[in-house]
Amino acid sequence: MIMNGQNDPTASAESRELQKQIDYAARVRELNSKKRTPPAAFVETYGCQQNVSDSEKLSGMLRDMGFRLCGSADGADLVIFNTCAVRENAELKVFGNLGALKHKKRKNPDMLIGVCGCMMQQEHIAKTIEKKYKHVDIVFGTHALYRFPQILCEAMSGRTVFDVKDEAGAIHEGAPTERGAKPLAKVPVMYGCNNFCTYCIVPYVRGRERSRTPENILAEVREIADDGYKEVMLLGQNVNSYGAGLDGAPSFAQLLRMVCGVSGIERVRFMTSHPKDLSDELIRAMAEEKKICAQLHLPVQSGSDRVLKAMNRKYTRAEYLEKVRRIREAVPDIVLTTDIIVGFPTETNEDFADTMSLLKEVEYDMIFSFIYSKRVGTPAAEMPDCLTDEEKHRNFDEMLKLQNGISKRKNLKYIGTTQAVLIEGLSKTNAETITGRTEGGKIVNIMCPELTQTQKTAMCGIIRDVLITGAQTWSLSGKLK
Ligand code: 5AD
Ligand code: SF4
């Protein structure tokens, strides 16, 4: 669709901005069309699913502007790092990889290097890049994503571009998207976060909560279904508060039911849910709607009431456990996963013991555990540490050991059962195997040496009954029925 809102006084600011970006994209396309071959662009993504979704938009815009997408920085004419600020190790990786690009740029001085995403919304990081990484041509933050055609056009005219303003506001629809492999498509329903957990940088770098309209979300889901995607993952930092501040918006549970109504879509997942906002209405929707997968990621962060309070999580251990009880009552076969932070400031070994006992009590299918990482500007960065680094690492290892045992035991219970598995593709490590996921999101490796490669490929996107014959800590194995 080519819009023309530039000279129309009744056009909204957003449609005028979209038209401006469409015009910049045309200019970049024009510049690229003069080259002998389409220039190659490489987008590297760090961090969460929201970043993956943003990179799909960057890639979509790049393709639209005449770039060829490639799988590595080697030989690329344009490299973009879409960064994550949630923990320090992700940031260090970006700095390390940026350092390595200096050498590549020396060999190919025309190469353009860009960094974007959450890290760039932090002033001290943007300044470091400006001062110490002179080979970087483009720096832009999460809020400037929609202006990428303009940013790139300026950089291709030889300017260094810094666009890191703190201006989260309107949602800009309409960017072309280069989606990941079928059958799963990711669809953001909201951006930003209002919760200000004391350890977390997200509200500072992604701004306050903004929800997309149900009309825009449903239009995208229909498009995805028409394109042959079977599974949708609805994304947001806290999907359970979807619609707040959006006049007449449905609740998240109602939105989920609407998405389930889109024909062609067979499975619907969502993440992330803040436990304080997990409503009975949502639990009911999960129990009633066949397409909503029996899977819930419900980050608890800690099993200690004292730590939960210091984290500003706004629920107690007992309240969290009550939500787990209710969801399990309504959806008995639910696959539950969580996030845990080990070594939060002020955490003692007694607090840690509370987290261990919570893990034993809930018996999650899987956990994502992190050692606390100090984030500049967050309240927790000012809180004192109780444990040494050595103690934190020891606790972390102990927790992994406990959870690995639980995960394995839970997976063993699937042996002998039949699971509906949505086939995702050929195994990367074994030519005789295809992989897929159960409704609960567990990976299943299916041995099928009797099938040809073509037959295996043709099964992608199809739901098949699979007899589970083996269980590992992170996955199941089985055979087609
Ligand atoms: N240090 C360690 N882990 C963190 N997370 C968020 N901020 C931090 C931090 N400063 C974790 C939380 C969150 C997940 C996405 O990342 O567990 O749920
Ligand atoms: Fe960060 Fe808490 Fe918001 Fe999640 S809910 S993004 S942990 S502030």
Short mmCIF file of C-alpha atoms and ligand atoms in Angstrom, two decimals:
data_model
loop_
_atom_site.label_atom_id
_atom_site.label_comp_id
_atom_site.label_asym_id
_atom_site.label_seq_id
_atom_site.Cartn_x
_atom_site.Cartn_y
_atom_site.Cartn_z
CA MET A 1 0.00 0.00 0.00
CA ILE A 2 1.42 3.40 -0.93
CA MET A 3 -0.03 6.07 1.27
CA ASN A 4 0.13 9.73 0.48
CA GLY A 5 -0.47 11.74 3.60
CA GLN A 6 2.26 14.32 3.14
CA ASN A 7 0.11 17.11 1.71
CA ASP A 8 -3.22 16.07 3.16
CA PRO A 9 -4.08 18.28 6.17
CA THR A 10 -6.55 15.68 7.50
CA ALA A 11 -3.96 12.87 7.57
CA SER A 12 -2.83 11.94 11.08
CA ALA A 13 0.70 12.67 12.28
CA GLU A 14 1.37 8.93 12.17
CA SER A 15 0.29 8.48 8.57
CA ARG A 16 2.35 11.53 7.56
CA GLU A 17 5.36 10.03 9.34
CA LEU A 18 4.75 6.68 7.63
CA GLN A 19 4.62 8.42 4.25
CA LYS A 20 7.88 10.22 5.05
CA GLN A 21 9.57 6.90 5.81
CA ILE A 22 8.12 5.33 2.65
CA ASP A 23 9.70 8.21 0.70
CA TYR A 24 13.08 7.70 2.40
CA ALA A 25 12.86 3.96 1.69
CA ALA A 26 12.31 4.77 -1.99
CA ARG A 27 15.45 6.94 -1.98
CA VAL A 28 17.54 4.14 -0.44
CA ARG A 29 16.08 1.68 -2.98
CA GLU A 30 17.08 4.07 -5.73
CA LEU A 31 20.67 4.33 -4.39
CA ASN A 32 20.89 0.55 -4.12
CA SER A 33 19.50 -0.03 -7.60
CA LYS A 34 22.52 1.81 -9.03
CA LYS A 35 24.89 -0.77 -7.53
CA ARG A 36 26.02 -3.73 -9.61
CA THR A 37 24.50 -6.27 -7.19
CA PRO A 38 22.10 -5.76 -4.27
CA PRO A 39 24.18 -4.89 -1.17
CA ALA A 40 24.23 -7.48 1.63
CA ALA A 41 22.88 -6.65 5.12
CA PHE A 42 23.38 -8.64 8.30
CA VAL A 43 21.15 -8.13 11.36
CA GLU A 44 22.32 -9.69 14.62
CA THR A 45 19.80 -9.87 17.47
CA TYR A 46 20.58 -9.99 21.19
CA GLY A 47 18.04 -10.55 23.95
CA CYS A 48 14.34 -11.21 24.15
CA GLN A 49 11.50 -12.09 21.78
CA GLN A 50 10.54 -8.43 21.50
CA ASN A 51 13.99 -7.73 20.07
CA VAL A 52 13.60 -10.67 17.68
CA SER A 53 10.33 -9.11 16.56
CA ASP A 54 11.98 -5.68 16.11
CA SER A 55 14.72 -7.32 14.03
CA GLU A 56 12.06 -8.89 11.82
CA LYS A 57 10.90 -5.34 11.10
CA LEU A 58 14.46 -4.10 10.45
CA SER A 59 15.00 -7.02 8.07
CA GLY A 60 11.65 -6.39 6.37
CA MET A 61 12.56 -2.73 5.84
CA LEU A 62 16.02 -3.68 4.57
CA ARG A 63 14.61 -6.08 2.00
CA ASP A 64 12.08 -3.45 0.96
CA MET A 65 14.97 -0.99 0.47
CA GLY A 66 16.79 -3.30 -1.92
CA PHE A 67 19.19 -5.10 0.42
CA ARG A 68 19.93 -8.82 0.32
CA LEU A 69 19.84 -10.34 3.82
CA CYS A 70 22.83 -12.47 4.75
CA GLY A 71 23.73 -14.71 7.67
CA SER A 72 27.03 -13.23 8.87
CA ALA A 73 29.05 -10.01 9.06
CA ASP A 74 31.63 -11.47 6.66
CA GLY A 75 31.19 -9.79 3.33
CA ALA A 76 28.23 -7.71 4.52
CA ASP A 77 27.92 -4.11 3.30
CA LEU A 78 25.75 -3.19 6.27
CA VAL A 79 25.83 -4.72 9.76
CA ILE A 80 23.21 -3.90 12.39
CA PHE A 81 23.42 -5.09 16.00
CA ASN A 82 20.04 -4.98 17.72
CA THR A 83 21.11 -4.91 21.35
CA CYS A 84 19.79 -5.94 24.78
CA ALA A 85 20.32 -4.06 28.06
CA VAL A 86 18.76 -6.49 30.54
CA ARG A 87 22.06 -7.94 31.81
CA GLU A 88 25.68 -6.89 31.58
CA ASN A 89 26.89 -10.03 29.79
CA ALA A 90 24.69 -9.23 26.75
CA GLU A 91 26.20 -5.73 26.69
CA LEU A 92 29.76 -7.03 26.93
CA LYS A 93 29.10 -9.37 24.02
CA VAL A 94 27.95 -6.41 21.88
CA PHE A 95 31.05 -4.37 22.74
CA GLY A 96 33.27 -7.38 21.96
CA ASN A 97 31.58 -8.03 18.62
CA LEU A 98 31.65 -4.33 17.72
CA GLY A 99 35.38 -4.29 18.43
CA ALA A 100 35.85 -7.19 16.02
CA LEU A 101 34.05 -5.26 13.25
CA LYS A 102 36.73 -2.56 13.31
CA HIS A 103 39.10 -4.96 11.60
CA LYS A 104 36.48 -5.87 8.94
CA LYS A 105 35.79 -2.20 8.27
CA ARG A 106 39.49 -1.54 7.74
CA LYS A 107 39.40 -4.11 4.94
CA ASN A 108 36.12 -2.75 3.56
CA PRO A 109 35.89 0.99 4.35
CA ASP A 110 32.48 1.28 2.62
CA MET A 111 30.91 -1.05 5.14
CA LEU A 112 28.24 0.64 7.29
CA ILE A 113 27.93 -0.36 10.94
CA GLY A 114 24.84 0.33 13.02
CA VAL A 115 23.84 -0.39 16.61
CA CYS A 116 20.28 -0.07 17.85
CA GLY A 117 17.92 -1.38 20.49
CA CYS A 118 17.71 -1.15 24.27
CA MET A 119 21.40 -0.53 25.01
CA MET A 120 21.29 2.64 22.91
CA GLN A 121 18.51 4.11 25.06
CA GLN A 122 21.03 4.41 27.89
CA GLU A 123 22.92 7.69 27.72
CA HIS A 124 26.20 6.34 29.12
CA ILE A 125 26.27 3.55 26.51
CA ALA A 126 25.46 5.83 23.56
CA LYS A 127 28.24 8.16 24.75
CA THR A 128 30.73 5.28 25.01
CA ILE A 129 29.94 4.23 21.46
CA GLU A 130 30.31 7.81 20.24
CA LYS A 131 33.69 8.26 21.96
CA LYS A 132 35.33 4.86 21.73
CA TYR A 133 33.79 3.11 18.73
CA LYS A 134 34.47 5.64 15.99
CA HIS A 135 33.93 3.01 13.30
CA VAL A 136 30.21 2.91 14.13
CA ASP A 137 28.16 4.93 11.61
CA ILE A 138 24.64 4.60 12.99
CA VAL A 139 23.28 4.61 16.56
CA PHE A 140 19.55 4.57 17.21
CA GLY A 141 17.30 3.60 20.09
CA THR A 142 14.16 1.47 20.31
CA HIS A 143 11.88 4.49 19.83
CA ALA A 144 13.49 5.37 16.50
CA LEU A 145 12.97 1.98 14.87
CA TYR A 146 10.23 3.27 12.58
CA ARG A 147 12.60 5.99 11.33
CA PHE A 148 15.11 3.41 10.10
CA PRO A 149 14.68 4.31 6.37
CA GLN A 150 15.50 7.97 7.15
CA ILE A 151 18.43 7.02 9.40
CA LEU A 152 19.85 4.69 6.78
CA CYS A 153 19.35 7.19 3.97
CA GLU A 154 21.34 9.80 5.93
CA ALA A 155 24.10 7.30 6.75
CA MET A 156 24.35 6.26 3.08
CA SER A 157 24.89 9.93 2.24
CA GLY A 158 28.01 9.82 4.39
CA ARG A 159 26.72 11.18 7.71
CA THR A 160 27.17 9.59 11.13
CA VAL A 161 23.69 9.30 12.62
CA PHE A 162 22.85 9.41 16.36
CA ASP A 163 19.12 9.08 17.04
CA VAL A 164 18.59 8.10 20.67
CA LYS A 165 15.86 10.43 21.89
CA ASP A 166 13.65 9.40 24.79
CA GLU A 167 10.27 9.85 23.14
CA ALA A 168 8.24 6.66 23.50
CA GLY A 169 4.74 7.61 22.44
CA ALA A 170 2.71 6.68 19.43
CA ILE A 171 2.91 3.19 17.98
CA HIS A 172 4.02 3.26 14.38
CA GLU A 173 2.28 0.62 12.30
CA GLY A 174 2.95 -0.33 8.73
CA ALA A 175 6.62 -1.41 8.65
CA PRO A 176 7.25 -4.38 6.36
CA THR A 177 8.24 -7.50 8.30
CA GLU A 178 10.58 -10.32 7.35
CA ARG A 179 9.21 -13.11 9.55
CA GLY A 180 11.02 -16.11 10.95
CA ALA A 181 10.47 -19.62 9.62
CA LYS A 182 6.98 -21.11 9.58
CA PRO A 183 4.96 -22.27 11.45
CA LEU A 184 5.51 -19.72 14.28
CA ALA A 185 4.95 -15.97 13.88
CA LYS A 186 5.51 -13.38 16.60
CA VAL A 187 3.06 -10.53 16.99
CA PRO A 188 3.63 -7.72 19.51
CA VAL A 189 0.42 -6.60 21.22
CA MET A 190 2.00 -3.98 23.45
CA TYR A 191 5.29 -2.22 24.06
CA GLY A 192 7.00 -0.93 27.19
CA CYS A 193 6.42 -1.64 30.86
CA ASN A 194 4.99 0.28 33.84
CA ASN A 195 6.07 -2.06 36.59
CA PHE A 196 9.49 -0.78 37.62
CA CYS A 197 10.75 -3.97 39.24
CA THR A 198 13.76 -2.56 41.09
CA TYR A 199 16.37 -4.66 39.23
CA CYS A 200 15.02 -4.07 35.73
CA ILE A 201 16.13 -1.59 33.06
CA VAL A 202 13.24 -2.31 30.67
CA PRO A 203 10.86 0.51 31.74
CA TYR A 204 13.71 3.00 31.28
CA VAL A 205 14.75 1.82 27.82
CA ARG A 206 11.40 0.81 26.35
CA GLY A 207 9.21 3.43 27.98
CA ARG A 208 5.68 3.19 29.38
CA GLU A 209 3.10 0.63 28.29
CA ARG A 210 1.45 1.26 24.93
CA SER A 211 -1.00 -1.19 23.41
CA ARG A 212 -1.66 -1.79 19.74
CA THR A 213 -5.31 -1.59 18.72
CA PRO A 214 -7.17 -4.92 18.41
CA GLU A 215 -7.93 -4.03 14.78
CA ASN A 216 -4.23 -3.75 13.91
CA ILE A 217 -3.37 -6.92 15.82
CA LEU A 218 -6.14 -8.93 14.18
CA ALA A 219 -5.28 -7.60 10.72
CA GLU A 220 -1.70 -8.80 11.24
CA VAL A 221 -2.81 -12.21 12.52
CA ARG A 222 -5.09 -12.65 9.48
CA GLU A 223 -2.22 -11.73 7.18
CA ILE A 224 0.01 -14.27 8.92
CA ALA A 225 -2.64 -16.98 8.66
CA ASP A 226 -3.13 -16.23 4.94
CA ASP A 227 0.61 -16.54 4.53
CA GLY A 228 0.51 -20.08 5.97
CA TYR A 229 1.66 -19.55 9.57
CA LYS A 230 -0.12 -21.89 12.00
CA GLU A 231 1.02 -20.62 15.37
CA VAL A 232 1.03 -17.12 16.83
CA MET A 233 3.01 -15.88 19.81
CA LEU A 234 1.54 -12.67 21.21
CA LEU A 235 4.29 -10.55 22.75
CA GLY A 236 4.51 -7.90 25.42
CA GLN A 237 6.53 -7.21 28.57
CA ASN A 238 3.33 -7.74 30.53
CA VAL A 239 0.55 -8.94 28.23
CA ASN A 240 -1.90 -9.21 31.12
CA SER A 241 -2.22 -5.44 31.31
CA TYR A 242 -2.96 -5.24 27.57
CA GLY A 243 -5.35 -2.42 26.67
CA ALA A 244 -4.73 -0.16 29.67
CA GLY A 245 -5.04 3.42 28.41
CA LEU A 246 -6.57 2.35 25.08
CA ASP A 247 -10.19 3.49 24.88
CA GLY A 248 -12.67 0.64 24.52
CA ALA A 249 -9.91 -1.96 24.22
CA PRO A 250 -10.72 -5.59 25.02
CA SER A 251 -9.02 -7.28 27.97
CA PHE A 252 -6.10 -9.55 27.10
CA ALA A 253 -8.35 -12.59 27.62
CA GLN A 254 -10.87 -11.16 25.14
CA LEU A 255 -8.08 -10.36 22.69
CA LEU A 256 -6.84 -13.95 22.92
CA ARG A 257 -10.33 -15.23 22.12
CA MET A 258 -10.48 -12.93 19.08
CA VAL A 259 -7.12 -14.20 17.85
CA CYS A 260 -8.36 -17.77 18.29
CA GLY A 261 -11.22 -16.85 15.95
CA VAL A 262 -8.83 -16.30 13.02
CA SER A 263 -9.14 -19.29 10.74
CA GLY A 264 -5.90 -20.96 9.72
CA ILE A 265 -4.28 -20.22 13.10
CA GLU A 266 -4.14 -23.44 15.09
CA ARG A 267 -2.12 -22.51 18.15
CA VAL A 268 -1.89 -19.33 20.19
CA ARG A 269 0.78 -18.63 22.81
CA PHE A 270 1.72 -15.48 24.68
CA MET A 271 4.44 -14.04 26.85
CA THR A 272 5.19 -12.54 29.33
CA SER A 273 2.60 -12.56 32.13
CA HIS A 274 3.20 -10.64 35.33
CA PRO A 275 1.77 -12.83 38.13
CA LYS A 276 0.06 -9.86 39.81
CA ASP A 277 -2.07 -9.33 36.69
CA LEU A 278 -2.91 -12.96 35.90
CA SER A 279 -6.69 -12.79 36.02
CA ASP A 280 -9.32 -15.48 36.52
CA GLU A 281 -10.78 -14.29 33.22
CA LEU A 282 -7.51 -15.22 31.48
CA ILE A 283 -7.36 -18.57 33.24
CA ARG A 284 -10.93 -19.26 32.08
CA ALA A 285 -10.03 -18.35 28.50
CA MET A 286 -7.07 -20.73 28.65
CA ALA A 287 -9.29 -23.52 29.90
CA GLU A 288 -12.03 -22.91 27.34
CA GLU A 289 -10.27 -21.98 24.11
CA LYS A 290 -8.85 -25.04 22.38
CA LYS A 291 -6.32 -23.01 20.39
CA ILE A 292 -4.69 -21.40 23.44
CA CYS A 293 -1.75 -23.65 24.25
CA ALA A 294 -1.47 -25.23 27.68
CA GLN A 295 1.69 -23.31 28.44
CA LEU A 296 2.35 -20.43 30.79
CA HIS A 297 5.53 -18.52 31.48
CA LEU A 298 4.96 -16.94 34.90
CA PRO A 299 8.14 -15.27 36.18
CA VAL A 300 8.36 -15.53 39.98
CA GLN A 301 11.93 -14.12 40.36
CA SER A 302 12.27 -15.23 44.01
CA GLY A 303 10.58 -17.46 46.58
CA SER A 304 11.28 -15.07 49.46
CA ASP A 305 8.63 -12.54 50.47
CA ARG A 306 11.30 -10.17 51.72
CA VAL A 307 13.13 -10.23 48.36
CA LEU A 308 9.88 -10.00 46.36
CA LYS A 309 9.10 -6.81 48.28
CA ALA A 310 12.58 -5.40 47.66
CA MET A 311 12.11 -6.24 43.97
CA ASN A 312 8.77 -4.35 43.93
CA ARG A 313 7.03 -7.38 42.43
CA LYS A 314 3.70 -6.57 44.15
CA TYR A 315 2.78 -10.17 45.09
CA THR A 316 3.69 -12.49 47.93
CA ARG A 317 4.86 -16.06 47.66
CA ALA A 318 1.43 -17.24 48.91
CA GLU A 319 -0.42 -15.13 46.32
CA TYR A 320 1.81 -16.48 43.56
CA LEU A 321 1.27 -20.07 44.69
CA GLU A 322 -2.50 -19.48 44.75
CA LYS A 323 -2.36 -18.37 41.08
CA VAL A 324 -0.40 -21.51 40.22
CA ARG A 325 -3.03 -23.61 42.02
CA ARG A 326 -5.85 -21.94 40.10
CA ILE A 327 -4.23 -22.31 36.69
CA ARG A 328 -3.43 -25.98 37.39
CA GLU A 329 -7.00 -26.59 38.53
CA ALA A 330 -8.35 -25.08 35.29
CA VAL A 331 -5.70 -26.49 32.91
CA PRO A 332 -4.33 -29.65 34.58
CA ASP A 333 -1.73 -30.46 31.91
CA ILE A 334 -0.30 -26.90 31.81
CA VAL A 335 3.43 -26.61 31.16
CA LEU A 336 4.73 -24.00 33.59
CA THR A 337 8.00 -22.11 33.24
CA THR A 338 9.49 -19.21 35.17
CA ASP A 339 12.36 -16.74 35.54
CA ILE A 340 14.51 -16.62 38.69
CA ILE A 341 17.13 -14.08 39.72
CA VAL A 342 19.87 -15.39 42.00
CA GLY A 343 21.93 -12.97 44.09
CA PHE A 344 19.59 -9.98 44.08
CA PRO A 345 21.10 -7.32 46.41
CA THR A 346 20.17 -7.96 50.05
CA GLU A 347 19.42 -11.64 49.24
CA THR A 348 20.68 -13.93 52.00
CA ASN A 349 21.19 -17.68 51.99
CA GLU A 350 17.85 -17.98 53.86
CA ASP A 351 16.09 -16.07 51.06
CA PHE A 352 17.76 -18.36 48.55
CA ALA A 353 16.53 -21.40 50.52
CA ASP A 354 12.99 -20.00 50.12
CA THR A 355 13.49 -19.92 46.34
CA MET A 356 14.73 -23.52 46.38
CA SER A 357 11.69 -24.62 48.39
CA LEU A 358 9.38 -22.80 45.96
CA LEU A 359 10.98 -24.64 43.03
CA LYS A 360 10.36 -27.95 44.84
CA GLU A 361 6.79 -26.96 45.61
CA VAL A 362 5.79 -25.73 42.13
CA GLU A 363 7.85 -28.21 40.09
CA TYR A 364 8.21 -26.07 36.96
CA ASP A 365 8.83 -27.80 33.67
CA MET A 366 11.71 -25.44 33.04
CA ILE A 367 13.25 -22.32 34.55
CA PHE A 368 15.30 -19.47 33.10
CA SER A 369 17.72 -18.46 35.82
CA PHE A 370 20.00 -15.45 35.93
CA ILE A 371 22.59 -14.13 38.30
CA TYR A 372 21.63 -10.58 39.25
CA SER A 373 23.30 -7.98 37.07
CA LYS A 374 23.56 -4.40 38.32
CA ARG A 375 21.83 -1.93 35.96
CA VAL A 376 22.79 1.74 36.16
CA GLY A 377 19.84 3.94 37.14
CA THR A 378 17.67 1.23 38.70
CA PRO A 379 16.86 1.28 42.46
CA ALA A 380 18.48 -2.11 43.10
CA ALA A 381 21.83 -0.77 41.87
CA GLU A 382 21.94 1.27 45.11
CA MET A 383 21.11 -1.68 47.40
CA PRO A 384 23.86 -3.48 49.32
CA ASP A 385 24.99 -7.01 48.52
CA CYS A 386 24.80 -9.67 51.23
CA LEU A 387 26.38 -12.59 49.37
CA THR A 388 29.80 -12.84 47.75
CA ASP A 389 30.08 -13.60 44.02
CA GLU A 390 31.31 -17.05 44.95
CA GLU A 391 28.23 -17.73 47.09
CA LYS A 392 25.94 -16.47 44.33
CA HIS A 393 27.54 -18.78 41.80
CA ARG A 394 27.37 -21.71 44.21
CA ASN A 395 23.67 -21.05 44.82
CA PHE A 396 23.08 -20.69 41.08
CA ASP A 397 24.71 -24.07 40.36
CA GLU A 398 22.80 -25.72 43.18
CA MET A 399 19.54 -24.38 41.78
CA LEU A 400 20.31 -25.64 38.27
CA LYS A 401 21.06 -29.08 39.66
CA LEU A 402 17.75 -29.16 41.52
CA GLN A 403 15.78 -27.93 38.52
CA ASN A 404 17.47 -30.26 36.02
CA GLY A 405 16.31 -33.19 38.17
CA ILE A 406 12.75 -31.82 38.29
CA SER A 407 12.66 -31.09 34.53
CA LYS A 408 13.90 -34.58 33.69
CA ARG A 409 11.40 -36.23 36.06
CA LYS A 410 8.55 -34.22 34.57
CA ASN A 411 9.58 -35.14 31.03
CA LEU A 412 9.86 -38.85 31.91
CA LYS A 413 6.13 -38.83 32.72
CA TYR A 414 5.38 -38.17 29.05
CA ILE A 415 6.85 -41.52 27.94
CA GLY A 416 4.09 -43.73 26.56
CA THR A 417 1.70 -40.81 25.98
CA THR A 418 0.56 -39.51 22.61
CA GLN A 419 1.18 -35.82 22.00
CA ALA A 420 -0.11 -33.55 19.24
CA VAL A 421 3.11 -32.15 17.79
CA LEU A 422 3.26 -29.20 15.42
CA ILE A 423 6.16 -30.05 13.11
CA GLU A 424 8.63 -27.17 12.78
CA GLY A 425 11.34 -28.55 10.53
CA LEU A 426 14.26 -30.83 9.91
CA SER A 427 16.63 -31.43 12.79
CA LYS A 428 19.85 -29.44 12.46
CA THR A 429 21.93 -32.22 13.96
CA ASN A 430 20.38 -35.45 12.66
CA ALA A 431 19.27 -35.96 9.05
CA GLU A 432 16.86 -38.76 10.06
CA THR A 433 14.98 -36.58 12.52
CA ILE A 434 12.33 -33.86 12.36
CA THR A 435 11.46 -31.59 15.25
CA GLY A 436 8.31 -30.01 16.54
CA ARG A 437 6.60 -28.85 19.70
CA THR A 438 3.84 -30.19 21.90
CA GLU A 439 0.97 -27.94 22.85
CA GLY A 440 2.86 -27.23 26.07
CA GLY A 441 5.83 -26.01 24.02
CA LYS A 442 8.15 -28.96 24.69
CA ILE A 443 10.55 -29.79 21.88
CA VAL A 444 10.06 -33.26 20.42
CA ASN A 445 12.66 -34.94 18.20
CA ILE A 446 10.97 -37.46 15.94
CA MET A 447 13.01 -40.21 14.30
CA CYS A 448 11.64 -40.99 10.85
CA PRO A 449 14.37 -42.63 8.74
CA GLU A 450 11.60 -44.16 6.55
CA LEU A 451 10.72 -40.71 5.12
CA THR A 452 12.51 -38.96 2.25
CA GLN A 453 13.81 -35.39 2.73
CA THR A 454 10.93 -34.09 0.60
CA GLN A 455 8.37 -35.95 2.71
CA LYS A 456 9.95 -34.57 5.89
CA THR A 457 9.95 -31.00 4.58
CA ALA A 458 6.33 -31.35 3.47
CA MET A 459 5.33 -32.13 7.07
CA CYS A 460 6.38 -28.69 8.37
CA GLY A 461 3.38 -26.81 9.75
CA ILE A 462 1.29 -29.95 10.19
CA ILE A 463 0.11 -31.23 13.57
CA ARG A 464 0.81 -34.95 13.96
CA ASP A 465 0.20 -37.45 16.74
CA VAL A 466 3.51 -38.59 18.16
CA LEU A 467 4.13 -41.44 20.59
CA ILE A 468 6.66 -40.26 23.15
CA THR A 469 9.38 -42.87 23.60
CA GLY A 470 12.18 -40.96 25.32
CA ALA A 471 12.76 -38.02 27.65
CA GLN A 472 15.75 -35.77 28.21
CA THR A 473 16.10 -32.73 30.50
CA TRP A 474 15.26 -30.20 27.77
CA SER A 475 13.34 -32.26 25.21
CA LEU A 476 11.33 -35.36 24.38
CA SER A 477 11.78 -37.91 21.61
CA GLY A 478 9.23 -40.03 19.84
CA LYS A 479 7.84 -41.57 16.68
CA LEU A 480 4.97 -40.70 14.34
CA LYS A 481 1.79 -42.65 14.99
N1 5AD B 1 19.76 -9.07 36.43
C1 5AD B 1 19.47 -10.36 36.21
N2 5AD B 1 18.35 -10.76 35.60
C2 5AD B 1 17.46 -9.82 35.21
N3 5AD B 1 16.27 -9.92 34.61
C3 5AD B 1 15.79 -8.67 34.41
N4 5AD B 1 16.66 -7.76 34.90
C4 5AD B 1 17.70 -8.45 35.41
C5 5AD B 1 18.90 -8.09 36.05
N5 5AD B 1 19.20 -6.80 36.31
C6 5AD B 1 15.64 -11.19 34.28
C7 5AD B 1 14.29 -11.36 34.97
C8 5AD B 1 13.32 -11.19 33.84
C9 5AD B 1 14.11 -11.75 32.68
C10 5AD B 1 13.62 -11.39 31.34
O1 5AD B 1 15.41 -11.25 32.88
O2 5AD B 1 14.23 -12.65 35.50
O3 5AD B 1 12.11 -11.89 34.05
FE1 SF4 B 2 11.20 -5.66 33.87
FE2 SF4 B 2 9.41 -6.13 35.81
FE3 SF4 B 2 8.65 -4.89 33.53
FE4 SF4 B 2 9.28 -7.50 33.48
S1 SF4 B 2 7.57 -6.58 34.63
S2 SF4 B 2 9.97 -5.93 32.00
S3 SF4 B 2 10.92 -7.61 35.00
S4 SF4 B 2 10.08 -4.10 35.08
#
